[in-house]
Every structure is written in C-alpha cells, then in structure tokens.
Coordinates of C-alpha atoms and ligand atoms in Angstrom, one line a residue:
M19 CA -10.3 150.9 41.1
M20 CA -13.0 148.5 42.2
H21 CA -14.3 148.7 38.7
T22 CA -11.0 147.7 37.2
V23 CA -10.5 144.8 39.5
H24 CA -14.0 143.6 38.7
S25 CA -13.3 143.8 35.0
Y26 CA -10.1 141.8 35.4
I27 CA -11.9 139.2 37.4
R28 CA -14.5 139.0 34.7
L29 CA -12.0 138.8 32.0
F30 CA -10.2 136.1 33.9
C31 CA -13.4 134.1 34.3
I32 CA -14.2 134.3 30.7
I33 CA -10.8 133.1 29.7
W34 CA -10.9 130.4 32.3
I35 CA -14.3 129.3 31.1
N36 CA -13.0 129.1 27.5
I37 CA -10.0 127.2 28.5
S38 CA -12.0 124.8 30.6
T39 CA -14.5 124.2 27.9
I40 CA -11.8 123.4 25.4
T41 CA -9.5 121.2 27.4
A42 CA -11.9 119.4 29.8
L43 CA -15.4 118.1 30.1
N44 CA -17.4 120.4 32.4
P45 CA -18.6 118.8 35.6
I46 CA -22.2 117.8 35.6
I47 CA -24.4 119.1 38.4
I48 CA -27.9 118.4 39.7
K49 CA -30.8 120.8 40.0
G50 CA -34.1 119.3 41.1
Q51 CA -34.9 116.3 38.9
K52 CA -32.4 117.2 36.1
L53 CA -28.7 117.1 35.2
F54 CA -26.9 120.1 33.9
D55 CA -23.5 121.1 32.5
S56 CA -22.2 123.2 35.3
I57 CA -20.7 125.8 32.9
T58 CA -23.0 126.0 29.9
K59 CA -26.0 125.3 32.1
D60 CA -27.5 123.2 29.3
Q61 CA -29.5 120.2 30.4
F62 CA -27.5 117.0 30.2
F63 CA -28.9 113.6 29.0
I64 CA -27.0 110.4 29.6
K65 CA -26.3 108.5 26.3
G66 CA -24.5 105.7 28.0
V67 CA -23.0 102.3 27.4
S68 CA -22.0 99.8 30.1
Y69 CA -18.3 99.1 29.8
Q70 CA -16.9 96.1 31.7
P71 CA -15.0 93.8 29.3
S72 CA -14.2 90.7 31.2
G73 CA -10.5 90.5 31.7
A74 CA -8.2 87.5 32.5
N75 CA -8.5 85.9 35.9
Q76 CA -8.0 88.7 38.4
T77 CA -10.6 88.9 41.2
I78 CA -11.2 92.6 40.6
Q79 CA -11.8 93.5 36.9
D80 CA -10.6 97.0 36.2
P81 CA -11.3 98.1 32.6
L82 CA -10.0 101.6 33.4
A83 CA -6.5 100.3 34.2
N84 CA -6.2 98.9 30.6
A85 CA -4.9 101.9 28.7
D86 CA -4.6 100.0 25.4
A87 CA -8.2 98.8 25.6
C88 CA -9.5 102.2 26.5
A89 CA -7.6 103.8 23.5
R90 CA -9.0 101.0 21.3
D91 CA -12.6 101.4 22.4
A92 CA -13.2 105.1 23.2
P93 CA -13.3 106.3 19.5
L94 CA -15.9 103.6 18.7
I95 CA -18.0 104.4 21.7
K96 CA -17.9 108.1 20.7
E97 CA -18.9 107.0 17.1
L98 CA -21.8 105.2 18.6
G99 CA -23.2 108.5 19.8
A100 CA -22.5 107.9 23.5
N101 CA -21.4 110.5 26.0
V102 CA -21.1 108.3 29.1
I103 CA -19.7 104.9 30.0
R104 CA -20.8 103.0 33.1
V105 CA -18.1 100.9 34.7
Y106 CA -19.1 98.3 37.4
E107 CA -15.8 97.7 39.1
V108 CA -12.4 99.2 39.4
D109 CA -9.3 98.4 41.4
A110 CA -8.4 101.6 43.4
S111 CA -4.8 100.6 43.7
Q112 CA -4.3 100.9 39.9
N113 CA -3.5 104.0 37.9
H114 CA -6.4 105.3 35.8
D115 CA -4.9 108.5 34.3
A116 CA -4.4 107.2 30.8
C117 CA -8.0 105.8 30.5
M118 CA -9.5 108.8 32.1
K119 CA -7.7 111.1 29.6
V120 CA -8.8 109.0 26.6
L121 CA -12.4 109.1 27.8
E122 CA -12.2 112.9 28.2
E123 CA -10.7 113.3 24.8
H124 CA -13.7 111.5 23.3
G125 CA -16.3 113.4 25.3
L126 CA -17.1 110.5 27.6
Y127 CA -18.2 111.0 31.2
L128 CA -17.9 108.2 33.7
V129 CA -20.6 106.7 35.9
L130 CA -18.8 104.4 38.3
D131 CA -20.0 101.7 40.6
I132 CA -17.9 102.0 43.8
G133 CA -18.3 98.5 45.2
T134 CA -16.1 95.6 44.0
S135 CA -16.5 91.9 43.8
T136 CA -14.5 91.5 47.0
S137 CA -16.0 94.5 49.0
F138 CA -19.7 95.1 48.7
I139 CA -23.0 95.1 50.6
H140 CA -24.1 91.5 50.6
R141 CA -27.8 91.3 49.8
E142 CA -28.6 88.3 52.0
H143 CA -26.1 88.9 54.9
P144 CA -25.7 92.7 54.8
A145 CA -22.9 94.1 56.9
Y146 CA -21.0 97.4 56.8
D147 CA -17.6 97.3 58.5
V148 CA -14.2 99.0 58.4
P149 CA -12.7 97.0 55.5
I150 CA -15.8 97.5 53.3
Y151 CA -15.9 101.2 54.2
N152 CA -12.2 101.6 53.4
A153 CA -12.7 99.8 50.1
Y154 CA -15.5 102.1 49.0
R155 CA -13.7 105.3 50.1
S156 CA -10.5 104.3 48.3
V157 CA -12.4 104.1 45.1
V158 CA -14.1 107.4 45.7
A159 CA -10.7 109.0 46.6
S160 CA -9.0 107.7 43.4
F161 CA -11.7 109.1 41.1
V162 CA -13.1 112.2 42.8
T163 CA -10.5 114.5 41.3
Y164 CA -11.5 113.8 37.6
P165 CA -13.9 116.5 36.5
H166 CA -15.7 114.1 34.1
V167 CA -16.7 111.6 36.8
L168 CA -20.5 112.1 36.5
A169 CA -21.7 109.9 39.3
F170 CA -20.9 107.2 41.8
I171 CA -23.2 104.3 42.2
A172 CA -23.1 102.9 45.7
G173 CA -25.0 99.7 44.9
N174 CA -26.4 97.9 41.9
E175 CA -29.4 95.7 42.4
V176 CA -28.5 95.0 46.0
S177 CA -32.0 94.6 47.4
N178 CA -33.4 92.9 44.3
D179 CA -36.6 91.2 45.6
N180 CA -38.9 91.2 48.7
A181 CA -36.6 88.8 50.6
T182 CA -33.5 91.1 50.4
T183 CA -34.9 94.5 51.3
Q184 CA -32.9 94.9 54.5
A185 CA -29.7 95.3 52.6
A186 CA -31.0 98.7 51.3
T187 CA -30.4 100.2 54.8
Y188 CA -26.7 99.4 54.4
V189 CA -26.4 100.8 50.9
K190 CA -28.0 104.0 52.2
A191 CA -25.3 104.2 54.9
V192 CA -22.7 103.9 52.2
I193 CA -24.3 106.8 50.3
R194 CA -24.4 108.9 53.5
D195 CA -20.7 108.2 54.2
M196 CA -19.4 108.9 50.7
K197 CA -21.2 112.2 50.5
M198 CA -19.9 113.1 54.0
L199 CA -16.4 112.2 53.0
M200 CA -16.4 114.4 49.9
R201 CA -17.8 117.3 51.8
Q202 CA -15.5 117.1 54.8
N203 CA -12.5 116.6 52.4
K204 CA -13.7 119.7 50.4
S205 CA -13.7 117.6 47.2
R206 CA -16.1 118.2 44.4
A207 CA -19.5 116.7 45.4
V208 CA -19.8 114.0 42.8
P209 CA -23.4 112.7 43.0
V210 CA -23.9 109.4 44.8
G211 CA -26.9 107.2 44.0
Y212 CA -28.3 103.7 43.5
A213 CA -29.1 101.5 40.6
S214 CA -32.1 99.3 41.1
N215 CA -33.5 96.3 39.3
D216 CA -37.2 96.4 38.4
D217 CA -38.9 94.0 40.8
P218 CA -42.6 94.6 40.8
S219 CA -43.0 93.7 44.5
I220 CA -40.6 96.3 45.8
R221 CA -40.4 98.8 42.9
E222 CA -42.6 101.4 44.6
S223 CA -40.9 101.2 48.1
I224 CA -37.3 101.1 47.0
K225 CA -37.5 104.2 44.8
D226 CA -39.0 106.1 47.8
F227 CA -36.7 104.6 50.3
F228 CA -33.5 106.0 48.7
V229 CA -34.7 109.6 48.7
C230 CA -36.9 109.6 51.8
G231 CA -36.4 111.1 55.3
D232 CA -35.4 114.4 56.7
D233 CA -31.7 113.7 56.5
E234 CA -30.7 115.0 53.1
D235 CA -27.2 113.6 53.6
S236 CA -28.3 110.0 53.6
Q237 CA -30.5 110.4 50.5
A238 CA -29.4 109.2 47.2
D239 CA -28.6 112.1 44.8
F240 CA -30.2 110.2 41.9
F241 CA -31.9 106.9 41.2
G242 CA -31.2 104.5 38.3
V243 CA -33.4 101.7 37.1
N244 CA -32.1 98.7 35.1
L245 CA -35.0 98.5 32.8
Y246 CA -35.5 95.5 30.4
E247 CA -39.2 95.8 29.8
W248 CA -39.1 96.8 26.2
C249 CA -38.4 93.7 24.2
G250 CA -38.6 93.2 20.4
G251 CA -41.4 95.1 18.7
S252 CA -42.8 96.6 21.8
N253 CA -43.7 100.2 22.3
F254 CA -43.8 103.0 24.9
D255 CA -47.3 102.1 26.2
T256 CA -47.3 98.3 26.1
S257 CA -43.7 97.8 27.3
G258 CA -44.3 99.3 30.8
Y259 CA -42.2 102.4 30.0
A260 CA -45.3 104.6 30.2
D261 CA -46.1 103.3 33.7
R262 CA -42.5 103.6 34.9
T263 CA -42.4 107.1 33.6
R264 CA -45.6 108.0 35.4
E265 CA -44.2 106.6 38.7
F266 CA -41.2 109.0 38.5
E267 CA -43.1 112.1 37.4
A268 CA -42.7 114.1 40.6
Y269 CA -39.7 112.2 42.0
G270 CA -37.6 115.4 42.6
K271 CA -34.2 113.8 41.9
P272 CA -32.7 112.7 38.6
V273 CA -33.6 109.3 37.3
F274 CA -32.2 107.4 34.4
L275 CA -32.1 104.0 32.9
S276 CA -28.9 102.7 34.5
E277 CA -29.2 99.7 32.1
Y278 CA -31.5 99.0 29.1
G279 CA -31.5 96.7 26.1
C280 CA -33.7 93.6 26.4
N281 CA -32.1 90.9 24.2
L282 CA -35.0 88.4 23.8
A283 CA -35.2 89.4 20.1
R284 CA -31.8 89.5 18.4
P285 CA -30.1 91.4 16.9
R286 CA -31.6 94.2 19.0
A287 CA -33.3 97.0 17.1
F288 CA -33.1 99.4 20.0
D289 CA -36.5 101.0 19.2
E290 CA -36.7 102.2 22.8
V291 CA -33.9 104.7 22.2
E292 CA -36.3 107.0 20.4
A293 CA -38.7 106.9 23.4
I294 CA -35.9 107.4 26.0
F295 CA -34.8 110.6 24.3
G296 CA -38.2 111.6 23.1
P297 CA -40.8 114.1 24.4
R298 CA -42.7 111.7 26.6
M299 CA -39.7 110.6 28.6
T300 CA -37.2 113.5 28.7
P301 CA -39.3 115.6 31.0
V302 CA -38.9 112.8 33.6
W303 CA -35.8 110.8 32.8
S304 CA -32.2 111.9 32.1
G305 CA -31.4 109.3 29.5
G306 CA -30.0 105.8 29.8
V307 CA -27.2 103.3 29.6
A308 CA -27.3 100.6 27.0
Y309 CA -26.1 97.2 28.2
E310 CA -23.3 96.5 27.3
W311 CA -20.1 97.1 25.3
T312 CA -18.5 93.6 24.8
Q313 CA -20.1 90.3 24.0
E314 CA -19.9 88.1 27.1
K315 CA -21.6 84.8 28.1
N316 CA -24.9 86.5 28.7
D317 CA -25.3 87.8 25.1
Y318 CA -25.7 91.5 25.5
G319 CA -22.7 92.6 23.5
L320 CA -22.5 95.5 21.0
V321 CA -19.0 94.4 19.9
K322 CA -16.9 91.3 20.0
I323 CA -13.3 91.3 21.0
V324 CA -11.3 88.8 18.9
D325 CA -7.6 88.6 19.4
G326 CA -7.6 92.0 21.0
Q327 CA -9.4 93.5 18.0
V328 CA -12.9 95.0 18.1
Q329 CA -15.6 93.6 15.8
P330 CA -18.8 95.7 15.9
M331 CA -21.9 93.5 15.8
K332 CA -25.2 94.2 14.2
D333 CA -26.4 95.5 17.6
Y334 CA -23.7 98.2 17.5
E335 CA -24.9 99.4 14.1
N336 CA -28.5 99.4 15.2
L337 CA -27.8 101.3 18.4
K338 CA -25.6 103.8 16.5
Q339 CA -28.3 104.5 14.0
R340 CA -30.7 105.3 16.9
L341 CA -28.3 107.1 19.2
T342 CA -26.7 109.4 16.7
V343 CA -30.1 110.9 15.5
V344 CA -31.9 111.5 18.8
D345 CA -31.8 115.0 20.0
P346 CA -33.4 115.4 23.4
K347 CA -34.8 118.8 24.1
G348 CA -33.8 120.0 27.5
I349 CA -34.3 123.2 29.5
H350 CA -31.7 125.8 30.5
M351 CA -30.8 125.5 34.1
D352 CA -31.7 129.1 34.9
E353 CA -35.2 128.7 33.4
Y354 CA -35.9 125.5 35.4
N355 CA -37.9 125.8 38.6
A356 CA -37.0 122.8 40.7
Q357 CA -39.9 122.1 43.1
P358 CA -38.7 121.1 46.6
T359 CA -39.9 117.6 47.4
S360 CA -39.9 115.6 50.6
R361 CA -40.8 112.0 50.6
Q362 CA -42.1 109.9 53.5
C363 CA -40.1 106.7 54.0
P364 CA -42.0 103.6 53.0
P365 CA -43.7 101.7 55.9
I366 CA -42.4 98.4 57.0
T367 CA -44.6 95.7 55.4
E368 CA -44.3 92.0 54.5
S369 CA -42.5 92.9 51.3
W370 CA -40.5 95.9 52.6
K371 CA -38.3 95.5 55.7
A372 CA -35.6 98.1 55.2
S373 CA -35.1 100.1 58.4
T374 CA -34.5 103.8 58.2
I375 CA -32.1 103.6 61.2
L376 CA -28.8 103.3 59.4
P377 CA -25.7 101.6 60.7
P378 CA -23.0 104.0 62.0
T379 CA -20.0 105.1 60.0
P380 CA -17.3 102.4 60.6
S381 CA -14.5 103.8 62.6
E382 CA -11.1 102.2 62.3
G383 CA -9.8 104.2 65.3
A384 CA -12.5 102.9 67.5
C385 CA -11.7 99.3 66.6
R386 CA -8.0 99.8 67.0
C387 CA -8.6 101.4 70.5
M388 CA -10.7 98.4 71.5
K389 CA -8.1 95.9 70.2
E390 CA -5.3 97.6 72.2
N391 CA -7.2 96.7 75.4
L392 CA -7.2 93.0 74.7
S393 CA -5.1 90.3 76.1
C394 CA -6.3 87.6 73.8
V395 CA -6.8 88.2 70.0
S396 CA -7.5 86.3 66.9
S397 CA -4.4 84.8 65.3
D398 CA -3.2 84.9 61.7
A399 CA -4.8 81.5 61.2
V400 CA -8.2 83.2 61.1
V401 CA -7.0 86.5 59.8
L402 CA -5.5 84.8 56.7
S403 CA -8.7 82.9 56.0
T404 CA -11.2 85.7 56.0
S405 CA -12.3 84.5 52.6
N406 CA -13.6 81.2 54.0
A407 CA -16.0 80.6 56.8
T408 CA -13.6 80.4 59.6
V409 CA -14.1 83.8 61.1
G410 CA -17.9 83.7 60.8
A411 CA -18.0 80.2 62.2
Q412 CA -15.8 81.1 65.2
I413 CA -17.9 84.2 65.9
D414 CA -21.0 82.0 65.9
I415 CA -19.4 79.6 68.3
M416 CA -18.1 82.4 70.6
C417 CA -21.5 84.1 70.6
G418 CA -22.9 81.0 72.3
L419 CA -20.3 81.4 75.1
V420 CA -20.1 85.2 75.7
D421 CA -22.3 88.2 75.3
C422 CA -22.1 89.4 71.7
G423 CA -24.1 92.7 72.2
E424 CA -21.1 94.9 71.4
I425 CA -20.3 93.4 68.0
R426 CA -23.8 92.5 66.9
E427 CA -26.8 94.4 65.7
E428 CA -30.2 93.4 66.7
R429 CA -33.4 95.1 65.9
E430 CA -31.9 98.3 64.6
K431 CA -29.5 98.5 67.6
Y432 CA -26.0 98.5 66.3
G433 CA -23.4 97.3 68.8
I434 CA -20.6 99.8 69.6
F435 CA -18.1 97.6 67.7
S436 CA -20.5 96.2 65.2
S437 CA -18.6 97.8 62.3
C438 CA -15.2 96.5 63.2
S439 CA -13.6 93.9 60.9
P440 CA -14.7 90.3 61.5
A441 CA -11.2 89.4 62.8
D442 CA -11.3 92.3 65.4
K443 CA -14.8 91.3 66.5
L444 CA -13.6 87.8 67.1
S445 CA -10.6 89.1 69.0
R446 CA -13.0 90.9 71.4
L447 CA -15.0 87.7 71.9
Y448 CA -11.9 85.6 72.7
H449 CA -10.8 88.2 75.1
L450 CA -14.1 88.4 76.9
Y451 CA -14.3 84.6 77.2
V452 CA -10.8 84.3 78.6
A453 CA -11.1 87.3 80.9
G454 CA -14.4 86.1 82.3
S455 CA -13.5 82.5 82.9
N456 CA -11.9 82.5 86.3
N457 CA -8.4 82.1 84.7
S458 CA -9.3 78.5 83.6
A459 CA -9.5 79.1 79.8
Q460 CA -6.5 79.2 77.6
C461 CA -6.1 81.8 74.9
D462 CA -5.8 79.3 72.1
F463 CA -9.1 78.1 70.5
N464 CA -7.4 75.5 68.2
G465 CA -4.8 78.0 67.2
Y466 CA -7.2 80.7 66.1
A467 CA -6.3 82.8 69.1
R468 CA -3.1 84.0 70.6
P469 CA -2.2 86.0 73.8
A470 CA -1.5 89.7 73.4
L471 CA 0.0 92.4 75.6
P472 CA -2.6 95.1 76.1
T473 CA -1.3 98.6 75.6
R474 CA -4.3 100.2 77.0
N475 CA -6.1 99.9 80.3
N476 CA -9.4 101.6 79.6
M477 CA -11.6 101.3 76.6
A478 CA -14.6 103.3 77.9
L479 CA -14.1 106.0 75.3
C480 CA -13.0 103.8 72.3
S481 CA -16.4 103.7 70.7
L482 CA -16.6 107.5 70.6
I483 CA -13.6 107.8 68.3
K484 CA -14.9 109.0 64.9
P485 CA -13.6 107.8 61.6
D486 CA -10.8 109.9 60.3
I487 CA -11.6 111.1 56.8
K488 CA -8.0 111.7 55.8
G489 CA -7.3 108.1 56.2
V490 CA -4.7 108.7 59.0
P491 CA -6.0 106.5 61.9
S492 CA -6.8 109.0 64.7
M493 CA -5.4 106.8 67.5
S494 CA -2.0 105.9 66.1
T495 CA -0.1 108.3 68.2
I496 CA -1.7 107.5 71.5
T497 CA 0.5 106.0 74.2
T498 CA -0.3 103.6 76.9
S499 CA -1.1 106.3 79.4
S500 CA -4.7 106.3 80.0
S501 CA -4.6 109.9 81.2
I502 CA -3.4 111.1 77.8
L503 CA -6.1 109.0 76.3
T504 CA -8.7 110.6 78.5
V505 CA -7.6 114.1 77.7
L506 CA -7.4 113.3 74.0
S507 CA -10.8 111.6 74.0
I508 CA -12.3 114.6 75.7
V509 CA -10.8 116.8 73.0
L510 CA -12.1 114.4 70.4
V511 CA -15.6 114.3 71.8
Y512 CA -15.5 118.1 72.1
T513 CA -14.5 118.4 68.5
I514 CA -17.2 116.0 67.5
R515 CA -19.8 118.1 69.3
L516 CA -18.6 121.2 67.6
Ligands
LIG103 C1 -7.4 81.3 35.3 O1 -7.6 80.5 36.5 C2 -7.5 79.1 36.2 C3 -7.8 78.4 37.5 O2 -7.5 79.1 38.6 C4 -6.1 78.8 35.7 O3 -6.0 77.4 35.4 C5 -5.9 79.6 34.4 O4 -4.5 79.4 34.0 C6 -6.1 81.1 34.7 N1 -6.0 81.8 33.4 C7 -5.3 83.0 33.3 C8 -5.4 83.6 32.0 O5 -4.7 83.5 34.2
LIG104 C1 -9.5 114.3 49.4 O1 -8.8 115.4 48.8 C2 -7.6 115.1 48.2 C3 -7.0 116.4 47.7 O2 -7.8 117.0 46.9 C4 -7.8 114.1 47.1 O3 -6.6 113.7 46.5 C5 -8.5 112.8 47.7 O4 -8.8 111.9 46.7 C6 -9.8 113.3 48.4 N1 -10.4 112.1 49.0 C7 -11.8 112.0 49.0 C8 -12.3 110.7 49.7 O5 -12.5 112.8 48.5
LIG105 C1 -42.6 88.4 47.2 O1 -42.3 88.2 45.8 C2 -42.7 87.1 45.3 C3 -42.1 86.9 43.9 O2 -42.1 88.1 43.2 C4 -44.3 87.1 45.2 O3 -44.8 85.9 44.7 C5 -44.8 87.3 46.7 O4 -46.2 87.5 46.7 C6 -44.1 88.5 47.3 N1 -44.5 88.6 48.7 C7 -44.9 89.7 49.3 C8 -45.2 89.6 50.7 O5 -45.1 90.7 48.6
LIG106 C1 -9.8 78.1 55.3 O1 -8.8 78.6 56.2 C2 -8.0 77.6 56.8 C3 -7.2 78.3 57.9 O2 -6.3 79.2 57.3 C4 -7.2 76.9 55.7 O3 -6.4 75.9 56.3 C5 -8.2 76.3 54.8 O4 -7.5 75.7 53.7 C6 -9.2 77.3 54.2 N1 -10.2 76.7 53.4 C7 -10.5 77.1 52.2 C8 -11.5 76.3 51.5 O5 -9.9 78.0 51.6
LIG107 C1 -16.1 81.7 88.7 O1 -15.9 81.3 90.1 C2 -17.0 81.6 90.9 C3 -16.6 81.3 92.3 O2 -15.8 80.1 92.4 C4 -18.2 80.9 90.4 O3 -19.3 81.2 91.3 C5 -18.5 81.2 89.0 O4 -19.6 80.5 88.5 C6 -17.3 81.0 88.1 N1 -17.5 81.5 86.8 C7 -17.2 80.8 85.7 C8 -17.5 81.5 84.4 O5 -16.7 79.7 85.7
LIG108 C1 -9.3 96.8 79.5 O1 -8.1 96.3 80.0 C2 -8.0 96.3 81.4 C3 -6.6 95.8 81.7 O2 -6.4 94.6 81.0 C4 -9.1 95.5 82.1 O3 -9.0 95.6 83.5 C5 -10.4 96.0 81.6 O4 -11.4 95.2 82.1 C6 -10.5 96.1 80.1 N1 -11.7 96.7 79.8 C7 -12.7 96.0 79.1 C8 -14.0 96.7 78.9 O5 -12.5 94.8 78.7

C-alpha cells in the first residue's frame, strides 16, 4: 500500500515537473555563491539587459504596465540572446500580468528594483518611514507571485561615494524587512540584494557591509556591481575586471554585473561579454546585465524607438553576436559544495560611516496609536504639501521648541516614533508644544495645525505595536477604552515574544 502511494506521488511529481518546465520558467534559487534553476538544478547565468524605456510624463515610469511595448520588445530581447531583463521602477498599482506573461513566453526572467522615484532611500538624507516601507512592500507584494521574478534589488547606487555611506544602513533595513515579509507571508523567498556603483574609496567596505554580521536576515542575498571599467579595446587584465574578480573570489553569495557596457567608444563592440561568460569569470560571477535597451539622452541604447517602432542599432547587433555564442560552463547544484562564509562588518573609518545598527521596521499601527492620543495635529495644509519643504521646515522649527527625541534618530538611537510619516511626526511635535505650554499656545501654527479630539488616553504601549504584514493595520478595531487597549497590547506583546 505504502509502495503504491509512493509511486503515485512520484508519478505525480514527474508529471508536475514536466508541466512546470513546459509552461513556466522555473524559479531560480541560490546555493552558496551561485544561482541555480530550482528544478533542473543547472547553474544559471544572467544574460541580462536593462529595460526602462522612458515613457511620457508620469512621475513613476512603469515599463511593465505597457503591454504593447512588452509584446513589441520581448521577441527582440530574446533574439539578442538574453534571459533576463532588469527594470528599475514600476508602479505597484498597475496590472503587470500581460507583460509578465510575454516575458515568460520569451524565456525572460525579471530582476526588479523595488524603490521608485517617489519612494526610496535618499543618499544624502536617508530616512526609512511608514510611507517608504509601504511603497517597497507593495511592489514586492505585486511581483512575488510570478515564478520568473529572479530577484528584487532594494537599492541601486544609494551610497555611491565616501560622503553618502550612512544611507547603506537604511538599505540594509529594507532588505531585512522585505525578506521578513516574504517569510512571514509564506511567499516564495525571492532573493533580495543590492546594486552598487564602483567607487574606489568605498568598494571594499560596501561589498562586505551588505553581507556581514550574524543576522542572516539583514544580509543581502546577492550583490550586484554596475561595472563600466572595460572601455573600447581593453581586456580582462588591464580593464580592472581581473582585480574585481579577485575581490569577489570567496564572497560566498552570488555576484553579477548589475550593469555593464562602457560607451566611451561607440558603437560598442561588447568585447567584455566573452570574458563575463568565460572561464576566468564564471567561477566567481553569475553573468551580467547590459545597459540598456532603448536609446535615451545618455547614449547607452541598443535600439531606438521611432514612432513606436523598434530600430536596432549597431550596438544591438554587436551585443547579439557576442551574447548568442557564449556558453558559460556551470556546475550541477548537487555537485557544488558551498562553503559557509561569515564576514566581519567593515570598521567605521573616515570613508565608511555606515552603522550596523539598523533602523526598526516602520509600524503603521504604532504611529496611528500615537496619533490617536493627540489633541493637536498637522492639518491638510502640510499633509498636502509633503512634496515641498513645508513638513521638514516645520519639523525643524518645532524641534527648536520641544524635545524631538521620540521622532529623531541620533547616534544610532532611533526614536520610538522615528519611522512615522513626516506629517505624523509633526503632529506629535505640535501636540507636545501645545500640551506643554500652560494653555497659552494655540493649536494653529499658521494654519499648519488643527485641534483634534483624542480617542485614546494612554500611549505608553503604542511603540510596541509591530507592523502588520498583511497590510491590515493592527490597531484599527481598538476602541477608546484604555483597558481594552491594555489587554490587547499585552496580548500583542506576548505574541511578539513568542
Ligand atoms: C509633460 O509635462 C510638461 C510640463 O509639465 C507638459 O507641458 C507636457 O505637455 C507634458 N507632456 C506629456 C506628453 O504629457
Ligand atoms: C502575501 O501572500 C499573498 C497570497 O499568496 C500574495 O498575494 C501577496 O502578494 C503576498 N505579499 C507579500 C508581501 O509577499
Ligand atoms: C573620498 O573620496 C574622494 C573622491 O573619490 C577622495 O579624494 C578622498 O580621498 C576620499 N576620502 C577618504 C577619507 O577616503
Ligand atoms: C508648498 O506647499 C504649500 C502649502 O500647501 C503651497 O501653498 C505651495 O504652493 C507649495 N509650494 C510648492 C513649490 O509646491
Ligand atoms: C508654566 O507655568 C509655570 C508656573 O507659572 C512656570 O514656572 C513655567 O515656566 C511655565 N512654563 C511654560 C512653558 O511657559
Ligand atoms: C495621552 O493623552 C492623555 C489625554 O489627552 C494625556 O493626559 C497624556 O499626557 C497623553 N500622553 C502623552 C504621552 O502625550
């Protein structure tokens, strides 16, 4: 009996495997420093092309919402010899089914940057708050279900020189939270990583920073380098590729060229392709992404779009000649012994200042709870103008008048409401000022504030409310009774401990 059941299961598995290999691209998984097809267990090499045709005027450019353009371009990208596209920005509110289907039909995996031009970690003024967190996670949520999403990139060239290294701490928090989100939600664990520029003064530290520390959760699953060192008639040794390869030899996690294709000599010959997929680089790297599909102002195009039609340029033909003949030799997953590696975090120096103490996961519930206790809050006048300096300027003014410890972060100490939205932070400051002023201050502040009726009378436990991964704010059902709140909070805290 047991035997029969087993046979059935086996038969079922074989059929399922066959169906899945025919109708869908198999998810790509990571073992040690390499990528593998999760079903065939063959090593996978990224033969990618950046895909971000500039659209009309919208603030967020979403090439994967343009079904016509996807249908037009996918066959040509396949013909180029590519198996991956890298997209830098999407709009999570759009439907992506049509484009994702076309990509799948043409054997194209997706590497997706999950920040957008409106929600991202700012390299000079890094902050990680509820609106930014929600934006990242809505992108992850809308793509995690496609099996041919190869990877999420949590940041592209965010810390790009020795003056912007502190922002890396925030990107690492995004990585931690997106990995946690997928795990808690029992989604497929799409790898989450980082794409770096190639700045000599931080190159060594940044590659270590993203994979360092004891907390596996906050480590990047892979590291990409946007590498433009090989220009014109260069070669593996003189270009710098040999040095870069040596640096990543025992990295322990997959690395790939998240962009390549120096354009100082045009048309580009793409001589580097032979090296990227050749025997000196494939033991270390998992391929690369040529920059970029369409001709834009910066002159890196493979094709021109004229009146909606594609015109392949010489660069397209040259890259195609290279990409269609390379045949990287990989290893079978079962034969590959991944060595466990652990890496020390880079020390803080003059040129590297990224702390390993990460900001907390932003909690919408905690901020809502806090706001419910306020009798003076920011008005629509500031809420509506978050895109200009009003909120920031008001926060600066108020921080001169009341204690800002709760909303600020100073020297690696993150205030309990430091990840609330700017408008919520400002509300807290207005309230503190009015409440602490012997009843003399008006809740107005040139119209930026308005009185509110508190629905809560105790915010001691607000900051303990954890983010709700299902997107349902955890505090929405709580009434004004503080005893209910207390009971609930205790339950919450208890659950958190568990
Ligand atoms: C783009 O924006 C500019 C300025 O805001 C406007 O004049 C122009 O009509 C817009 N173009 C399109 C295609 O929407
Ligand atoms: C959580 O799982 C649901 C159901 O599978 C899925 O639709 C949603 O996108 C997932 N969200 C995240 C953030 O993984
Ligand atoms: C920072 O980078 C600049 C430009 O690359 C370099 O000149 C300078 O020496 C670097 N400073 C430190 C402290 O590494
Ligand atoms: C900034 O916000 C204020 C208040 O809403 C608005 O009146 C003003 O026009 C905005 N300024 C800019 C440059 O958008
Ligand atoms: C509030 O009033 C008390 C007593 O009159 C005074 O000592 C204190 O300085 C006042 N505080 C503020 C913020 O005005
Ligand atoms: C919460 O609200 C109550 C009632 O308005 C007030 O007494 C209390 O001081 C507030 N708590 C904080 C921390 O502001």
